[in-house]
Short mmCIF file of C-alpha atoms in Angstrom, two decimals:
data_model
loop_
_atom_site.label_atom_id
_atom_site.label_comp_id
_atom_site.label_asym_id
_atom_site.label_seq_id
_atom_site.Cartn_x
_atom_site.Cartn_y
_atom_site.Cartn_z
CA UNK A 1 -10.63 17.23 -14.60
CA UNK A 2 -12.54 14.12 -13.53
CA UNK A 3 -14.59 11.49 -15.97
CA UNK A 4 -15.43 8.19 -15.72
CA UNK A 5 -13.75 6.68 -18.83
CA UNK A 6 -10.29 4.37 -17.85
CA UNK A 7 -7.24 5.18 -18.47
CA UNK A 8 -5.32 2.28 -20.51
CA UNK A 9 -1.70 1.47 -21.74
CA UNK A 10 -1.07 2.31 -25.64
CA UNK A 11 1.50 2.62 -28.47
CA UNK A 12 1.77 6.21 -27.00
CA UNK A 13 1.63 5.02 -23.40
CA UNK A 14 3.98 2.11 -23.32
CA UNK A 15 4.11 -0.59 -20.09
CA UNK A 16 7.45 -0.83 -18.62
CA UNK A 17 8.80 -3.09 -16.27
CA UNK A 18 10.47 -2.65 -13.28
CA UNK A 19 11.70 -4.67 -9.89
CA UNK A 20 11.57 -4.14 -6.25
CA UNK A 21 12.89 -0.73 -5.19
CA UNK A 22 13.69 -0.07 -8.53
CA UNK A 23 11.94 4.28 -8.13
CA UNK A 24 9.87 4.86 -10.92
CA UNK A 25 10.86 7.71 -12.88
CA UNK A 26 9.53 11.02 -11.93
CA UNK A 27 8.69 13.23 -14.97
CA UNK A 28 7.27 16.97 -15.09
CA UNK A 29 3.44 16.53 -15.54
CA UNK A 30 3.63 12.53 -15.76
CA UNK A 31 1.26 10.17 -13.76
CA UNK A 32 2.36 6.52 -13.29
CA UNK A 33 -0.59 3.14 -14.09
CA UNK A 34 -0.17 0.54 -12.12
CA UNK A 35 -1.12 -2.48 -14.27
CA UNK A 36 0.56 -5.20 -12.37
CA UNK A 37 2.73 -6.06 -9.02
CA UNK A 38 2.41 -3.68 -6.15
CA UNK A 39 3.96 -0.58 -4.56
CA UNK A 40 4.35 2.69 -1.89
CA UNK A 41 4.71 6.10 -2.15
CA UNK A 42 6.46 8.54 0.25
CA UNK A 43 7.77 11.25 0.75
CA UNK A 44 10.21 13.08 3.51
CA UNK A 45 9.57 15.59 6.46
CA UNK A 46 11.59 18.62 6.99
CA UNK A 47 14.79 16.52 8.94
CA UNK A 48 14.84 14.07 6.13
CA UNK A 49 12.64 10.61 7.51
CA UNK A 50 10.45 8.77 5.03
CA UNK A 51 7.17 9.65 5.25
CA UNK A 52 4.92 6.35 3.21
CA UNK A 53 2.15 8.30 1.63
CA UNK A 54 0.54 4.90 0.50
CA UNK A 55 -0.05 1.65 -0.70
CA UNK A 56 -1.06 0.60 -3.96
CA UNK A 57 -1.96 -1.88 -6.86
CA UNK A 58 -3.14 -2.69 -10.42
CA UNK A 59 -5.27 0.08 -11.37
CA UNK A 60 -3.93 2.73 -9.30
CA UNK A 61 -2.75 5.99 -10.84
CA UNK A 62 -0.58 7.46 -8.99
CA UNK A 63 1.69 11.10 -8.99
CA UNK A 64 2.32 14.32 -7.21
CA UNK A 65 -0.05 16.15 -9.05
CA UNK A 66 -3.37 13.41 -7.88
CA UNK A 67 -1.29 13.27 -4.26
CA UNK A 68 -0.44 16.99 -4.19
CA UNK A 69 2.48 16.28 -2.28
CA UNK A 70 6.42 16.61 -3.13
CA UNK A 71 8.83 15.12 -3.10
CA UNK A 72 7.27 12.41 -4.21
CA UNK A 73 8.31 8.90 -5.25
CA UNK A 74 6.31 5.27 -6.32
CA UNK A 75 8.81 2.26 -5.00
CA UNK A 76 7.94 -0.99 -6.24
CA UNK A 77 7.39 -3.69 -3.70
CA UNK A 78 7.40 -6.27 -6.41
CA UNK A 79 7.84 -6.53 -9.93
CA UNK A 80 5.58 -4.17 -11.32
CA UNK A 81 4.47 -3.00 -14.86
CA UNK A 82 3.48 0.48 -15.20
CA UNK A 83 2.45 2.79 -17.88
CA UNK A 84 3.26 6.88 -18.40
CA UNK A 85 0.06 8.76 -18.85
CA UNK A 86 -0.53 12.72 -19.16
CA UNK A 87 -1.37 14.34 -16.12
CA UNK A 88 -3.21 16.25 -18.34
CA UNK A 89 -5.42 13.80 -19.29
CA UNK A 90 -9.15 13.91 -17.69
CA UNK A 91 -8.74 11.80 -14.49
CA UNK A 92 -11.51 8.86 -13.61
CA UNK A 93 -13.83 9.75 -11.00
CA UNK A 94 -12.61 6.06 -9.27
CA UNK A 95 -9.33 7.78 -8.58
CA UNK A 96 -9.90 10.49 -6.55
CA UNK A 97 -12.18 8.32 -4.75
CA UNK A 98 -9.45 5.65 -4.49
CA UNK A 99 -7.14 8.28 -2.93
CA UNK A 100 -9.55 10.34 -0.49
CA UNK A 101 -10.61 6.20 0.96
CA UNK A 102 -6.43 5.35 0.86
CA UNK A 103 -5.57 8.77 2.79
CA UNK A 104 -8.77 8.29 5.31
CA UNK A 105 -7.90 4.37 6.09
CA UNK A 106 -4.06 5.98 6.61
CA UNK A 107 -5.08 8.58 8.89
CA UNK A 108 -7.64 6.14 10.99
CA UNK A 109 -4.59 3.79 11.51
CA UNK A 110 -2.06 6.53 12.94
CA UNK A 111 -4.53 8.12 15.28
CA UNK A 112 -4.39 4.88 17.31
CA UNK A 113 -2.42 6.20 20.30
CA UNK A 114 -0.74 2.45 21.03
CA UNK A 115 1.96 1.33 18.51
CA UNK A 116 1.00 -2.00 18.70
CA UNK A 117 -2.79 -1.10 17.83
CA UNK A 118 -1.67 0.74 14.59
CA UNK A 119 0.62 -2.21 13.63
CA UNK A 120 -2.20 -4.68 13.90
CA UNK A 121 -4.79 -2.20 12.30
CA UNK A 122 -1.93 -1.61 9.64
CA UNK A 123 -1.28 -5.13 9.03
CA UNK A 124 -5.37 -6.00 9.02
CA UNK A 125 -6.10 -2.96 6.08
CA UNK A 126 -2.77 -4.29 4.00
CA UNK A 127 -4.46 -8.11 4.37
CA UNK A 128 -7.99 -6.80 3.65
CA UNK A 129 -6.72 -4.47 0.37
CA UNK A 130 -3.61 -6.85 -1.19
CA UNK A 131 -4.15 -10.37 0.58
CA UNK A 132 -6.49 -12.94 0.25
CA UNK A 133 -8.58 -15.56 2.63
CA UNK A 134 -7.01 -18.00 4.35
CA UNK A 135 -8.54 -21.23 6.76
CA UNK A 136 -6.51 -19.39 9.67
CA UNK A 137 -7.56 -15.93 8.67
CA UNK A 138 -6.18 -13.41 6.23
CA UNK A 139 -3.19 -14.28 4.40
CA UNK A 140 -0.43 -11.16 3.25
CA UNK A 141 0.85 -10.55 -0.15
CA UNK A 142 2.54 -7.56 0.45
CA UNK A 143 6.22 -8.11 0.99
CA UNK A 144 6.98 -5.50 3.26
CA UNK A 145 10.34 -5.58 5.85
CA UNK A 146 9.92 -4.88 9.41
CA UNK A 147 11.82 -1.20 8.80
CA UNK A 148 8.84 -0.55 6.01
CA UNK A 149 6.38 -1.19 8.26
CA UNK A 150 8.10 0.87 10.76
CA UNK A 151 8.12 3.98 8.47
CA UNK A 152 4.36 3.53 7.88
CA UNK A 153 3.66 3.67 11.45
CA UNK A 154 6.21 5.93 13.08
CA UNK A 155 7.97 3.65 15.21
CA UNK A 156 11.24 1.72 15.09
CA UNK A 157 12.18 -1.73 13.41
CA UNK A 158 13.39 -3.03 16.57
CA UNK A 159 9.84 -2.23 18.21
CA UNK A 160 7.84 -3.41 14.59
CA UNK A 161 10.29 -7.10 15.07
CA UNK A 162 9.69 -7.22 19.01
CA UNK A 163 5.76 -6.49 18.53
CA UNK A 164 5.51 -8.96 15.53
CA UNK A 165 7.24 -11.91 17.90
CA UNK A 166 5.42 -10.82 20.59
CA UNK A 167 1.84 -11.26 18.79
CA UNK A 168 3.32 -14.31 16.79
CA UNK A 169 3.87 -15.93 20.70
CA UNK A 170 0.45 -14.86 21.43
CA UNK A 171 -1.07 -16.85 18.31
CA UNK A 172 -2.28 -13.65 16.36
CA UNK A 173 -0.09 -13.89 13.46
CA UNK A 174 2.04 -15.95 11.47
CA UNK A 175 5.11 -14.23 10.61
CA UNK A 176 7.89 -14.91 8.51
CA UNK A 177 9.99 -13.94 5.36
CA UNK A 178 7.80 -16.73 3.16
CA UNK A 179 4.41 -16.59 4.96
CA UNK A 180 2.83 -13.75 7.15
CA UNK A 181 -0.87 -14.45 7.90
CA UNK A 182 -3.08 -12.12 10.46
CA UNK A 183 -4.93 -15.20 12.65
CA UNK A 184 -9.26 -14.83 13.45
CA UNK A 185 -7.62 -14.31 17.05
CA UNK A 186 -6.46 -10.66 16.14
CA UNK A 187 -9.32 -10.11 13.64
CA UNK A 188 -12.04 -10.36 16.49
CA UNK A 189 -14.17 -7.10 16.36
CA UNK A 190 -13.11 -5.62 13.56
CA UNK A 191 -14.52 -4.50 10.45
CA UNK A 192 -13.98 -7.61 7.98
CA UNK A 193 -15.88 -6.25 5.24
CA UNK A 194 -13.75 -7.96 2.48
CA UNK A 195 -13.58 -6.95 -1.85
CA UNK A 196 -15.69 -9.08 -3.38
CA UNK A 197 -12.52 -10.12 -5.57
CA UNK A 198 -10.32 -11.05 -2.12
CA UNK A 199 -9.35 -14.69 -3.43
CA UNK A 200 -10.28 -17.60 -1.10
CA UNK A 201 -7.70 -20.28 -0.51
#
């Protein structure tokens, strides 16, 4: 059921804490608020690799029963604070929105037939959603390794560190554990329609 009125933490739907890779708990009929920090959810195909289903932030809502997909599991990429709420509940209109957008921005970036064209389209959408402005371009704040990235794409991490070095050479990026920033060289002709909350350095 879908209405418009948000979804907050409360006495009965306490905030709890939790650090980087730390799996939220899954519970029968439980849906997980994201109130702060950030994080993916995945999945597995039928031989057993990680399938990311997505990428997410403060004021996502997030469980099998909205993703109708199992297994099923939220990984924090950060410290994040999170809330149980009843999947019974009436749901927000914002969030199935929020989900068909996520899974149609997913799906745009895989049918790229060149690996290297969905890493940079990957790495421009993560910017665009979780990163802010930056004098060179658009500066990451998602703390992914080069094997996450390589799960989200369907490639290797050996090809995600070669392509990364190889674009870094080629002034496109800035890449490193501290600092990863996508330059205006590799934004040319794309869609840079920013959220009108993207902070400006």
């Amino acid at each position: 059921m879908l209405n418009s009125t948000p979804l907050v933490a409360s006495a009965t739907n306490p905030l709890c804490t939790f650090v980087r890779r730390q799996v939220l708990p899954a519970k029968p009929h439980v849906l997980w608020r994201i109130h702060a920090g950030l994080v993916r959810t995945l999945t597995w195909n039928d031989e057993g690799d990680i399938v990311p289903v997505g990428f997410w932030g403060p004021g996502s809502l997030l469980g099998p029963e909205i993703a109708q997909v199992t297994p099923y599991e939220i990984h924090p990429l950060t410290r994040v604070e999170a809330s149980p709420v009843s999947a019974y509940l009436p749901l927000p209109n914002c969030i199935l929105l929020e989900h068909v957008q996520h899974t149609s921005a997913i799906m745009r970036i895989l049918h790229h037939h060149r690996v290297e064209d969905r890493l940079v389209n990957l790495l421009v959408w993560l910017a665009k959603r979780f990163g802010k402005l930056d004098p060179r371009g658009l500066q990451m704040q998602l703390p992914l390794t080069h094997q996450e990235i390589a799960e989200t794409i369907g490639t290797t991490r050996v090809t995600v560190t070669r392509m990364l070095k190889h674009l870094e050479a080629e002034g496109k990026v800035t890449w490193s554990r501290h600092q990863q920033v996508i330059h205006r060289a590799c934004l040319t002709g794309r869609d840079l329609r920013l959220p009108r909350d993207m902070v400006v350095s």
